[in-house]
XYZ file of N, CA and C in Angstrom:
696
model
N -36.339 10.025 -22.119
C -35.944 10.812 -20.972
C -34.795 10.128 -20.268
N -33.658 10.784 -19.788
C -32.924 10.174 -19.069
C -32.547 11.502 -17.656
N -32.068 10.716 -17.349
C -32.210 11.708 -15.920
C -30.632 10.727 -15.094
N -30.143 11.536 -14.472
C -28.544 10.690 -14.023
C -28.461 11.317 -12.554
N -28.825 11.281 -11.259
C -28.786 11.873 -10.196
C -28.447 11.304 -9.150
N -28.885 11.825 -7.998
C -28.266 11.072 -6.516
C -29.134 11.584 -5.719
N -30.082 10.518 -4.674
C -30.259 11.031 -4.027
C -30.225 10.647 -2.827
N -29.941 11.621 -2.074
C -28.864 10.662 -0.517
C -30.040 10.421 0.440
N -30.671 10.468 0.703
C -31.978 9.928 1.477
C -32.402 8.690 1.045
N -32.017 8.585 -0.221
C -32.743 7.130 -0.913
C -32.088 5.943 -1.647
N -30.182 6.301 -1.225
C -29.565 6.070 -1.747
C -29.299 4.327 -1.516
N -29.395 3.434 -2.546
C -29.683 1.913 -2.533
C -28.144 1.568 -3.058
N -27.913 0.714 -2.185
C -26.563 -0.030 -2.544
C -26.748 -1.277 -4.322
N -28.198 -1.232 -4.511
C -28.376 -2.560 -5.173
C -28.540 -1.469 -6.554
N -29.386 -0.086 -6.468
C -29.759 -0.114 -7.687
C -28.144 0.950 -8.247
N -28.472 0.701 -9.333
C -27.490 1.517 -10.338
C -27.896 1.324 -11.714
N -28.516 0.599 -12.259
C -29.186 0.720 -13.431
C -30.433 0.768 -13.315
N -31.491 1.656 -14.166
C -33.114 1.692 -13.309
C -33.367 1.993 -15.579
N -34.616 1.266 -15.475
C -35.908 1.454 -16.445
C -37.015 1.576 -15.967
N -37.050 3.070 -16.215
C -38.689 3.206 -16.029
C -39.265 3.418 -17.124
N -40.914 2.470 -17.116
C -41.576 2.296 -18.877
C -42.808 3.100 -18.090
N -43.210 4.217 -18.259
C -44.319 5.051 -18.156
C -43.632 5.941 -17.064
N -42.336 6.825 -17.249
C -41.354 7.783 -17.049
C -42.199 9.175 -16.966
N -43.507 9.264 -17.467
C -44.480 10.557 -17.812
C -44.958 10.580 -16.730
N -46.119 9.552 -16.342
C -47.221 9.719 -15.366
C -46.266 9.746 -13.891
N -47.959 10.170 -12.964
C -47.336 10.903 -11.736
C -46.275 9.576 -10.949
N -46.492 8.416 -10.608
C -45.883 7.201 -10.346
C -44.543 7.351 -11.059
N -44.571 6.760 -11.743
C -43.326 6.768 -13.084
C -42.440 7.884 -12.440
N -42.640 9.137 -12.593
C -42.502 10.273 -12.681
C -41.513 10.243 -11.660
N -42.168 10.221 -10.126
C -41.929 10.154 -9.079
C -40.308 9.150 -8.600
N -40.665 8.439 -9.096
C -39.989 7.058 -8.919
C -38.860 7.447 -9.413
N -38.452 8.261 -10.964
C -37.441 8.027 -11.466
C -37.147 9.387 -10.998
N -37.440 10.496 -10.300
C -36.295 10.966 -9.480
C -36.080 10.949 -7.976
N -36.324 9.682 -7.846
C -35.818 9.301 -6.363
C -34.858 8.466 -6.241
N -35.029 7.806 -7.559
C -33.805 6.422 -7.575
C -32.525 6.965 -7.598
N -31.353 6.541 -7.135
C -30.403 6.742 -7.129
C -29.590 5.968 -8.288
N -28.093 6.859 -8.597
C -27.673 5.827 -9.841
C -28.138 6.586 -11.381
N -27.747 5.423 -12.355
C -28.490 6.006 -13.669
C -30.216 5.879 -14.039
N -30.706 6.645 -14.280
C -32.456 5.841 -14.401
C -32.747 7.032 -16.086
N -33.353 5.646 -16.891
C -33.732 5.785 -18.221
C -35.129 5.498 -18.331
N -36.046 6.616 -18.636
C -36.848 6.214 -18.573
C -37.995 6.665 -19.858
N -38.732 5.921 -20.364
C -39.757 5.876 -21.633
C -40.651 6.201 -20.972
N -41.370 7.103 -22.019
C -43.147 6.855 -22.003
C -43.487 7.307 -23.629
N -44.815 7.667 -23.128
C -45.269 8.142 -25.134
C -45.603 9.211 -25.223
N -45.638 10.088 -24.047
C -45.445 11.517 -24.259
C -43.896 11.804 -24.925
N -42.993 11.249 -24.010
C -42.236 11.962 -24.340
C -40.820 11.376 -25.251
N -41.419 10.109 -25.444
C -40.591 8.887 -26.745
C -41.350 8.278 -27.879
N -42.328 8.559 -27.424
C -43.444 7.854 -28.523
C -43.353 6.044 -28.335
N -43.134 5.569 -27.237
C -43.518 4.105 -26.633
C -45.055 4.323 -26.513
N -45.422 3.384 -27.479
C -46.960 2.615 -27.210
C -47.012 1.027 -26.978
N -47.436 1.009 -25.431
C -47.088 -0.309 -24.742
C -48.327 -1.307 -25.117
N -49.566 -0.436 -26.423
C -50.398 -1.335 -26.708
C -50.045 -1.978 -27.921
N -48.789 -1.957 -28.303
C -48.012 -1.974 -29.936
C -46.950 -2.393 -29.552
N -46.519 -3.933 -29.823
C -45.757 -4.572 -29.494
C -44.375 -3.663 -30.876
N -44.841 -3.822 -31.713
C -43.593 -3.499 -32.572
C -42.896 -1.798 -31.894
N -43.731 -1.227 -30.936
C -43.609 0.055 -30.733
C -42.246 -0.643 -29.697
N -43.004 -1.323 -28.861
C -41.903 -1.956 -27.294
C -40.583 -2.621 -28.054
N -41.122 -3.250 -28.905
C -39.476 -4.063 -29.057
C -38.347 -3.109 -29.865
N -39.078 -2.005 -30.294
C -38.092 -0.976 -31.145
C -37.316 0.160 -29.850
N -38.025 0.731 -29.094
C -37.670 1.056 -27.547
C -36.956 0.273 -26.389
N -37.422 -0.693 -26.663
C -36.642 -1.346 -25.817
C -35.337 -2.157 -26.151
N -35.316 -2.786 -28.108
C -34.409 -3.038 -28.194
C -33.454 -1.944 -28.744
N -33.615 -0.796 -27.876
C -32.292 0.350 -28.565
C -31.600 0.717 -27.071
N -31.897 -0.253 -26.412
C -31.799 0.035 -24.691
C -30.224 -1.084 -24.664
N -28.896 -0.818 -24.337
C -28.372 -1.455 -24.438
C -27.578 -1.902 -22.457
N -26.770 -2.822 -22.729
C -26.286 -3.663 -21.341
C -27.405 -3.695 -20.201
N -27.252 -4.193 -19.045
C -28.487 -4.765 -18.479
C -28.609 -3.641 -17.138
N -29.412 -4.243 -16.853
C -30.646 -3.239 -15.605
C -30.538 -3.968 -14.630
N -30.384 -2.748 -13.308
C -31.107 -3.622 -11.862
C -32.221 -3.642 -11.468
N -32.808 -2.802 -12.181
C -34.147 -2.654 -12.251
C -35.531 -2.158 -13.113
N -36.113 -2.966 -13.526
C -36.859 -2.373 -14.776
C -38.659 -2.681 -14.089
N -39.111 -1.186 -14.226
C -39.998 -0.905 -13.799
C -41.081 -0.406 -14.849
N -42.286 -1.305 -14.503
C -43.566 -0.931 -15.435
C -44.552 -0.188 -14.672
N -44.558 1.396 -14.928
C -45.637 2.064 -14.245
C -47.119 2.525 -14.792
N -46.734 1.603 -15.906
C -47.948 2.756 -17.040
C -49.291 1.741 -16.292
N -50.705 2.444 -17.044
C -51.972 1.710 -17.328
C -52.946 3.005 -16.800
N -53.731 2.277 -16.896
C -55.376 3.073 -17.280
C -56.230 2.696 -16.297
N -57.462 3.221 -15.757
C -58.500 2.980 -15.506
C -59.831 3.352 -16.497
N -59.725 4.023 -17.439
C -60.430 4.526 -18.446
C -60.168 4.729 -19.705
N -60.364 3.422 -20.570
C -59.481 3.740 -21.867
C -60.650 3.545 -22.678
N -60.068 4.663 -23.873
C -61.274 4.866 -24.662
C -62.133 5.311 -24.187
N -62.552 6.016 -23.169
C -64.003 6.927 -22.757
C -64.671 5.468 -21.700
N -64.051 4.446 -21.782
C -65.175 3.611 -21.356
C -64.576 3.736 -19.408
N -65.718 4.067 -19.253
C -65.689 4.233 -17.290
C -65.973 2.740 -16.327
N -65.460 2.491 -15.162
C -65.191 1.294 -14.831
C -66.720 0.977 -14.620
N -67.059 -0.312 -14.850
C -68.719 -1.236 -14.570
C -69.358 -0.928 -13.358
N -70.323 -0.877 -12.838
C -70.733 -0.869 -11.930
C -71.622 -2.084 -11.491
N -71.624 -2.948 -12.879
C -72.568 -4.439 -12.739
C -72.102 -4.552 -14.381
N -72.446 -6.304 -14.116
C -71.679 -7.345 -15.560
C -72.671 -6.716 -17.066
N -74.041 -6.075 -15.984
C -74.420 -5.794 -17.850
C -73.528 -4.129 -18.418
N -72.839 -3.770 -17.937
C -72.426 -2.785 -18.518
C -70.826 -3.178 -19.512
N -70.986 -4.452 -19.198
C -69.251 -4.532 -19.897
C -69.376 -4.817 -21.313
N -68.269 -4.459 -21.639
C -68.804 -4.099 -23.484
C -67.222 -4.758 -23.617
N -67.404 -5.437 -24.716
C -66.199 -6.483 -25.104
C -65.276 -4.818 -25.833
N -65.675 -4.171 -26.092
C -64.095 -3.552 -26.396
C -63.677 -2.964 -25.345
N -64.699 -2.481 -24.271
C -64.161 -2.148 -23.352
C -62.926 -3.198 -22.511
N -63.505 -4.271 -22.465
C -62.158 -5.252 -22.034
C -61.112 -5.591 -22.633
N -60.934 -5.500 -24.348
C -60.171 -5.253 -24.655
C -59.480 -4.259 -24.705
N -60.016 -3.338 -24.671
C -58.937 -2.120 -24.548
C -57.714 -2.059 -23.249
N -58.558 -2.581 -21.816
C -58.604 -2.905 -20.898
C -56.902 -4.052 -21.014
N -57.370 -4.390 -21.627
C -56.429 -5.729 -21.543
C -55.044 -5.212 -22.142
N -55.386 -4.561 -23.416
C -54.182 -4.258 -24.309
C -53.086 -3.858 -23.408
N -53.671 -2.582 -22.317
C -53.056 -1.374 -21.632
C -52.758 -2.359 -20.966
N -53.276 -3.011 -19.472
C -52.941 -2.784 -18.560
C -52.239 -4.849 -18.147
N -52.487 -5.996 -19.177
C -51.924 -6.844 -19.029
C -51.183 -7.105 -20.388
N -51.295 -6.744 -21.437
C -50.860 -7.469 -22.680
C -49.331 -6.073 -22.777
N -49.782 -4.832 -22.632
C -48.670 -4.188 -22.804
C -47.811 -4.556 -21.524
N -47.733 -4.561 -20.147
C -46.380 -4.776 -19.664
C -45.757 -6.334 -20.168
N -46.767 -7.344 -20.089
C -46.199 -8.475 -20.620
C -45.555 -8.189 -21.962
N -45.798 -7.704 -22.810
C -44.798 -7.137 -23.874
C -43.394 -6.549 -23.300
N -43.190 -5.528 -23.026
C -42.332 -5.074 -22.395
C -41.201 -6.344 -21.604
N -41.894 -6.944 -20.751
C -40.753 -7.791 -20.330
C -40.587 -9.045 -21.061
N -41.293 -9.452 -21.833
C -40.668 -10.523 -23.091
C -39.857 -9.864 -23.379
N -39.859 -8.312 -24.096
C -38.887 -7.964 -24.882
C -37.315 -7.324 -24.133
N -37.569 -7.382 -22.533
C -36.734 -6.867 -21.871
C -35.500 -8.114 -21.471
N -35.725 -9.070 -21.898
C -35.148 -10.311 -21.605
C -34.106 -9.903 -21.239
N -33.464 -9.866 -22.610
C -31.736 -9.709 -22.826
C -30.933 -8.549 -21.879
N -31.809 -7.714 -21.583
C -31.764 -6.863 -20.513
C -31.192 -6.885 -18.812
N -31.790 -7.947 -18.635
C -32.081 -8.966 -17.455
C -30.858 -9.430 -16.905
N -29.556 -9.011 -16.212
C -28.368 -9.706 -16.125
C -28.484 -10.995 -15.160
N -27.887 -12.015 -15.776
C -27.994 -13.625 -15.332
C -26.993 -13.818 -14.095
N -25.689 -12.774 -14.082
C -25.114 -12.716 -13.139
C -25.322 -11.747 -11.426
N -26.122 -11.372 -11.689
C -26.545 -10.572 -10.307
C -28.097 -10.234 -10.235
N -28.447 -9.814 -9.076
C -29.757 -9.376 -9.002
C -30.555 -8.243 -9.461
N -31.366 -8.468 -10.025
C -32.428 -7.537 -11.066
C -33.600 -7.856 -10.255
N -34.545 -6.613 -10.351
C -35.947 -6.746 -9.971
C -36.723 -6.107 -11.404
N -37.625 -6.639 -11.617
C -38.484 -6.050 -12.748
C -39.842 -6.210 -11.825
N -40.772 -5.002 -12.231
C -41.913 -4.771 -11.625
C -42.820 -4.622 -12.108
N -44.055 -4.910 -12.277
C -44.952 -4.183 -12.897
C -46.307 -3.499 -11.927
N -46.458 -2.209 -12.084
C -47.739 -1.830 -11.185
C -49.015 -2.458 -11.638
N -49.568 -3.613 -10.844
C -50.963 -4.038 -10.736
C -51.574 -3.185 -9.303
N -52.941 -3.576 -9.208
C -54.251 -3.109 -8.080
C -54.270 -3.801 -7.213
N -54.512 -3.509 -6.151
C -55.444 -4.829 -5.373
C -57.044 -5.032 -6.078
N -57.473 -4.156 -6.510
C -59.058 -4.491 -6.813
C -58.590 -5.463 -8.076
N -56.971 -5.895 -8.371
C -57.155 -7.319 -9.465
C -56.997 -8.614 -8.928
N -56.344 -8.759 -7.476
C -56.457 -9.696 -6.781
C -58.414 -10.234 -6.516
N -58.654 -11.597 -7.027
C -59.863 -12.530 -6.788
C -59.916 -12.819 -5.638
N -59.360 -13.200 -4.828
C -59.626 -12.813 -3.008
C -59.305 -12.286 -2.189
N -59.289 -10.988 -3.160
C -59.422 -9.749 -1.782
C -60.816 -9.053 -2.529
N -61.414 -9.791 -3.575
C -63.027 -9.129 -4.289
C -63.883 -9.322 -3.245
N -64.004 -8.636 -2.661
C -65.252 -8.573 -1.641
C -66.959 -7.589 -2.223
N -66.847 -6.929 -3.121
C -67.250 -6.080 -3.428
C -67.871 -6.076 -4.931
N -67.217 -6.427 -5.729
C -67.240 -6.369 -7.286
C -67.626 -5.487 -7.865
N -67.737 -5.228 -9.379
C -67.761 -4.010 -9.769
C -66.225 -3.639 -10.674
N -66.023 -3.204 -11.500
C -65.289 -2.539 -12.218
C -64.681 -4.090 -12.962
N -65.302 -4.549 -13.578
C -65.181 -5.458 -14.674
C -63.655 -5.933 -14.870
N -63.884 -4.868 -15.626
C -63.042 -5.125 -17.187
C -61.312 -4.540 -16.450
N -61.520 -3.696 -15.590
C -60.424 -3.200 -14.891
C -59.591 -4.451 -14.125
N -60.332 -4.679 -13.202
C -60.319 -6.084 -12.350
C -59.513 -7.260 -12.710
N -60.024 -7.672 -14.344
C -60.024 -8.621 -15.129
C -58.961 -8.914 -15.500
N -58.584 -7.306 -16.235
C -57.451 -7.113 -16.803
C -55.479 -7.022 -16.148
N -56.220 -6.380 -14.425
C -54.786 -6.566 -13.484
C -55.005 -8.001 -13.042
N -55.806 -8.951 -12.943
C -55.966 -9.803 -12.685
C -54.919 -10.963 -13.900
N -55.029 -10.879 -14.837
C -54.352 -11.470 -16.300
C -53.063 -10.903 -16.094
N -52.639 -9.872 -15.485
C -51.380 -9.313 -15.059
C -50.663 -9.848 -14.596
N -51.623 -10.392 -13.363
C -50.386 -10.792 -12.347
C -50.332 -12.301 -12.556
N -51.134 -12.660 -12.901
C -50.750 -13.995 -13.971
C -49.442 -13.825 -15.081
N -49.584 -12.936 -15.566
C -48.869 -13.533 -16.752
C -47.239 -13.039 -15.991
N -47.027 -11.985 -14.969
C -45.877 -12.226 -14.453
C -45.747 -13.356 -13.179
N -46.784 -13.564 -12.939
C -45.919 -15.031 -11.753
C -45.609 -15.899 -12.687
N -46.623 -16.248 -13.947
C -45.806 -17.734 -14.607
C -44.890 -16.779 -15.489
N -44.354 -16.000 -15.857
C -43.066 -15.623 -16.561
C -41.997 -15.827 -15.028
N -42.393 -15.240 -13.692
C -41.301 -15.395 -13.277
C -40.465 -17.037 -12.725
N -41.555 -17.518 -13.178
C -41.246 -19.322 -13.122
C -40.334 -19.388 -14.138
N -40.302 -18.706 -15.066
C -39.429 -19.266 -16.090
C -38.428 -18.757 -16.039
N -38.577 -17.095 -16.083
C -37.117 -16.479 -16.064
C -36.359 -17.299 -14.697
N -36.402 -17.752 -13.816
C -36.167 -18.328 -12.737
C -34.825 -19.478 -12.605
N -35.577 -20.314 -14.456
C -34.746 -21.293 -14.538
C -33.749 -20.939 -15.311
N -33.346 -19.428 -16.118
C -32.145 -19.105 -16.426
C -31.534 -17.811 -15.687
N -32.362 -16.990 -14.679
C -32.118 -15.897 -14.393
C -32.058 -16.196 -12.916
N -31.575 -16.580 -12.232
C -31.170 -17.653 -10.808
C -31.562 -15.925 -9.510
N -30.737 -14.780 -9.736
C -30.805 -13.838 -9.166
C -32.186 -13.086 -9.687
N -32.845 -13.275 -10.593
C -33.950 -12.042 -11.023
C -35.111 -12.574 -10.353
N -35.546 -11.194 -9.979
C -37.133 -11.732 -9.367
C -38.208 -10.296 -9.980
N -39.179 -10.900 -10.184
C -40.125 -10.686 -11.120
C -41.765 -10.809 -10.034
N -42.162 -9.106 -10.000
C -43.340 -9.521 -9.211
C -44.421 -7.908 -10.151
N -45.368 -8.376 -8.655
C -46.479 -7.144 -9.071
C -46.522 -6.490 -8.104
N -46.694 -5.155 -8.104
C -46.987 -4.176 -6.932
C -48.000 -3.471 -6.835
N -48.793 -3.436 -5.951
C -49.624 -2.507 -5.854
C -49.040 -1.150 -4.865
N -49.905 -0.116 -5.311
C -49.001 0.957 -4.894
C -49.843 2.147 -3.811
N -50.925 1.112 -3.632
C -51.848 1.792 -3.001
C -53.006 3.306 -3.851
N -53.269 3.887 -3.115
C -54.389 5.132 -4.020
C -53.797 6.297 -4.053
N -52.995 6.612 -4.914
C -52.050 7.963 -5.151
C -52.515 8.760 -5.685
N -52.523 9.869 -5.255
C -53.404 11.211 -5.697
C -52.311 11.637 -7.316
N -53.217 11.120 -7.970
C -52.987 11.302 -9.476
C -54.319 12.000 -10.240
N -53.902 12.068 -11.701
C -55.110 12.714 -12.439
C -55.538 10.970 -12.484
N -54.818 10.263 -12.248
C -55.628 8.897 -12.531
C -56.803 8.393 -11.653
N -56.344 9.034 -10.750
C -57.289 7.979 -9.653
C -58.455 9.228 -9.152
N -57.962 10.293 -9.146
C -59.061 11.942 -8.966
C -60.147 11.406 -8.404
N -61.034 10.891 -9.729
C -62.269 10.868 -10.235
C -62.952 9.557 -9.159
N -62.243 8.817 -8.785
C -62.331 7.799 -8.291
C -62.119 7.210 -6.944
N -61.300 8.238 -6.418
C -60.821 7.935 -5.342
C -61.667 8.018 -4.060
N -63.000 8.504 -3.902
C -63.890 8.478 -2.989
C -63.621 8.705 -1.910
N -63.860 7.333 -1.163
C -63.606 7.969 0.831
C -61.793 7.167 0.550
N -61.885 6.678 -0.175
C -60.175 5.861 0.016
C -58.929 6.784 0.397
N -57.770 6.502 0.850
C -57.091 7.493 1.794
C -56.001 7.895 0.451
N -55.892 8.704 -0.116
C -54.611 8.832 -1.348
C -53.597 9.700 -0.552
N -52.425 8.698 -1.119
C -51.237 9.610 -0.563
C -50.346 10.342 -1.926
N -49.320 11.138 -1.496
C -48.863 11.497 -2.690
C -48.038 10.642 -3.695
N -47.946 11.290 -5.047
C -46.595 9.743 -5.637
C -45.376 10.287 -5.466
N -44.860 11.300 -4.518
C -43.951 11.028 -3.690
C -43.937 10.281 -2.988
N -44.887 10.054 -2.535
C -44.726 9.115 -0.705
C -44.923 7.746 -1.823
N -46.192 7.460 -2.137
C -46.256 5.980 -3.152
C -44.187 5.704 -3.528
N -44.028 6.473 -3.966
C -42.746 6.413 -5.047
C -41.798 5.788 -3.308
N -41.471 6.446 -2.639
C -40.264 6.228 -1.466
C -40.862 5.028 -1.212
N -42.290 4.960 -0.945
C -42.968 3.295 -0.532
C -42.393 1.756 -1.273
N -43.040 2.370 -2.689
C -42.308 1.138 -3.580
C -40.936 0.642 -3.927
N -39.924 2.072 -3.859
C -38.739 1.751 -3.380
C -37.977 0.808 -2.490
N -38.791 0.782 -1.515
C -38.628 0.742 -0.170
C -39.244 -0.915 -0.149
N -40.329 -1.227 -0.931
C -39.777 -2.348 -1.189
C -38.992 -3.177 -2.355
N -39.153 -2.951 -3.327
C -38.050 -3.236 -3.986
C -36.519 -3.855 -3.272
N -36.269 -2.824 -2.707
C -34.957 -2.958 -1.855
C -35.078 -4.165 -1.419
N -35.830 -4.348 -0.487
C -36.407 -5.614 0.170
C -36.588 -7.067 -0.051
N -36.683 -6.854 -1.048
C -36.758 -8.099 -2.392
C -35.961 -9.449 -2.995
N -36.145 -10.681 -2.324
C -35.249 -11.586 -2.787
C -35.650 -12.316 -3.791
N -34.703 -13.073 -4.246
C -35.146 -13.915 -5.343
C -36.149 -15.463 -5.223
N -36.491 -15.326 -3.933
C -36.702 -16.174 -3.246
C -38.721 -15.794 -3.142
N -38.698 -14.395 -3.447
C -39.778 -13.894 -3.644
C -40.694 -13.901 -4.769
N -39.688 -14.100 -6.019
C -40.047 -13.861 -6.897
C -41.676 -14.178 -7.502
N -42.525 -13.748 -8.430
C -43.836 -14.202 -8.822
C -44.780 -14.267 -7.873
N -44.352 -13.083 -6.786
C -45.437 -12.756 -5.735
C -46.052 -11.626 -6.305
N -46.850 -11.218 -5.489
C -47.800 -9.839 -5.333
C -47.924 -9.201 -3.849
N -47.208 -7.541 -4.210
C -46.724 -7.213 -2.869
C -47.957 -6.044 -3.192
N -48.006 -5.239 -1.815
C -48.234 -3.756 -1.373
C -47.280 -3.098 -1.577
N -47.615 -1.159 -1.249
C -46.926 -0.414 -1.142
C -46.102 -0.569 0.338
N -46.904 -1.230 1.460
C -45.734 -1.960 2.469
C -44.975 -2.762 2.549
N -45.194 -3.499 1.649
C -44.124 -5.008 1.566
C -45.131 -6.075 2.055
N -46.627 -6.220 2.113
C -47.248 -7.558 2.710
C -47.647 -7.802 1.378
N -47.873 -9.002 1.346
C -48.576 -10.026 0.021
C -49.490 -9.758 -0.062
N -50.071 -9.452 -1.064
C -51.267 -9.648 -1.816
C -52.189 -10.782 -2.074
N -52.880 -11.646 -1.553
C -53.816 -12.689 -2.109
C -53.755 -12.690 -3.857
N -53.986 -13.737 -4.094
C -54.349 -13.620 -5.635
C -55.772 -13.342 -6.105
């Protein structure tokens, strides 16, 4: 999918190159027509990117040529494979966490290994990936949903220590996790209870909004859809 627009309400002096990797779902979706500039964006509806298939990412991504100001990971799951989030530790079933894992920490970490070259060394880039708060370990007040938890949890790990590294050749790139709050999606429907969901319009202008915001100085944090930190 590519999409080439303007939009003057949202118009960012920083972005002009945009990747969005899950370009389908309602997030994704949202996001890439608000950005201003060029925005290219994958998913597997509508490219056949499977972010649980590394050979799938590096063939998509390496046909992606000159670099990005911004490369954004919106995809993941709360229910993969039929398996529904835990409600206590005896319900977790080892494929359920793997499945868990593939989607929602092993595929974006794919993606930005393979987005390297992407990454311009001379100016500022943000790469993102959507994690939860229910994957942050102290903000668990509650517990419950296992394998979900577990898995944004290994997330935002594996981008704070990547953004340690990209750090020491990528001086301008900063590399974090976002949570995006409870967006009235087919994702969250089923789930969303008394929690307040806004639309992934509004989510989408939110995360923008910080992005923008964003120094390199930040990098290998964990933000909100407001811009406050996340606990780990």
């Amino acid at each position: 999918m590519h999409v080439d627009q303007q939009v003057p309400t949202l118009t960012s002096s920083f972005m002009k190159r945009h990747l969005i990797i899950g370009a389908s779902g309602g997030i994704g979706r949202a996001i890439a027509q608000q950005l201003s500039g060029e925005v290219i964006g994958l998913s597997r509806s509508g490219d056949g990117l499977d972010i649980t298939d590394e050979a799938s990412v590096a063939h998509h991504i390496g046909r992606q040529t000159g670099t990005f100001d911004t490369i954004l990971v919106t995809t993941g799951a709360l229910v993969v494979d039929g398996f529904e989030p835990e409600k206590t530790i005896k319900a977790v079933d080892p494929e359920a966490l793997m499945g868990q894992f593939m989607v929602n920490a092993i595929g974006p970490a794919m993606v930005l290994k393979h987005a390297i070259p992407l990454i311009p060394r001379d100016r500022r880039c943000v790469f993102a990936a959507l994690s939860a708060r229910v994957g942050s370990i102290g903000d668990n007040a509650i517990g419950g949903w296992h394998s979900y938890r577990t898995a944004k949890a290994a997330l935002n790990q594996l981008i704070h220590t990547s953004a340690i590294e990209l750090a020491r050749t990528h001086k301008k790139a900063i590399a974090v996790c976002l949570h995006p709050g409870t967006v009235k999606t087919d994702f969250t429907a089923k789930y969303a209870a008394r929690h307040k969901t806004v639309p992934a319009t509004e989510a989408a202008s939110n995360l923008i909004g910080v992005l923008e915001g964003l120094t390199p100085e930040q990098t290998g944090q964990f933000f909100d859809y407001s811009g406050a930190q996340v606990p780990w």
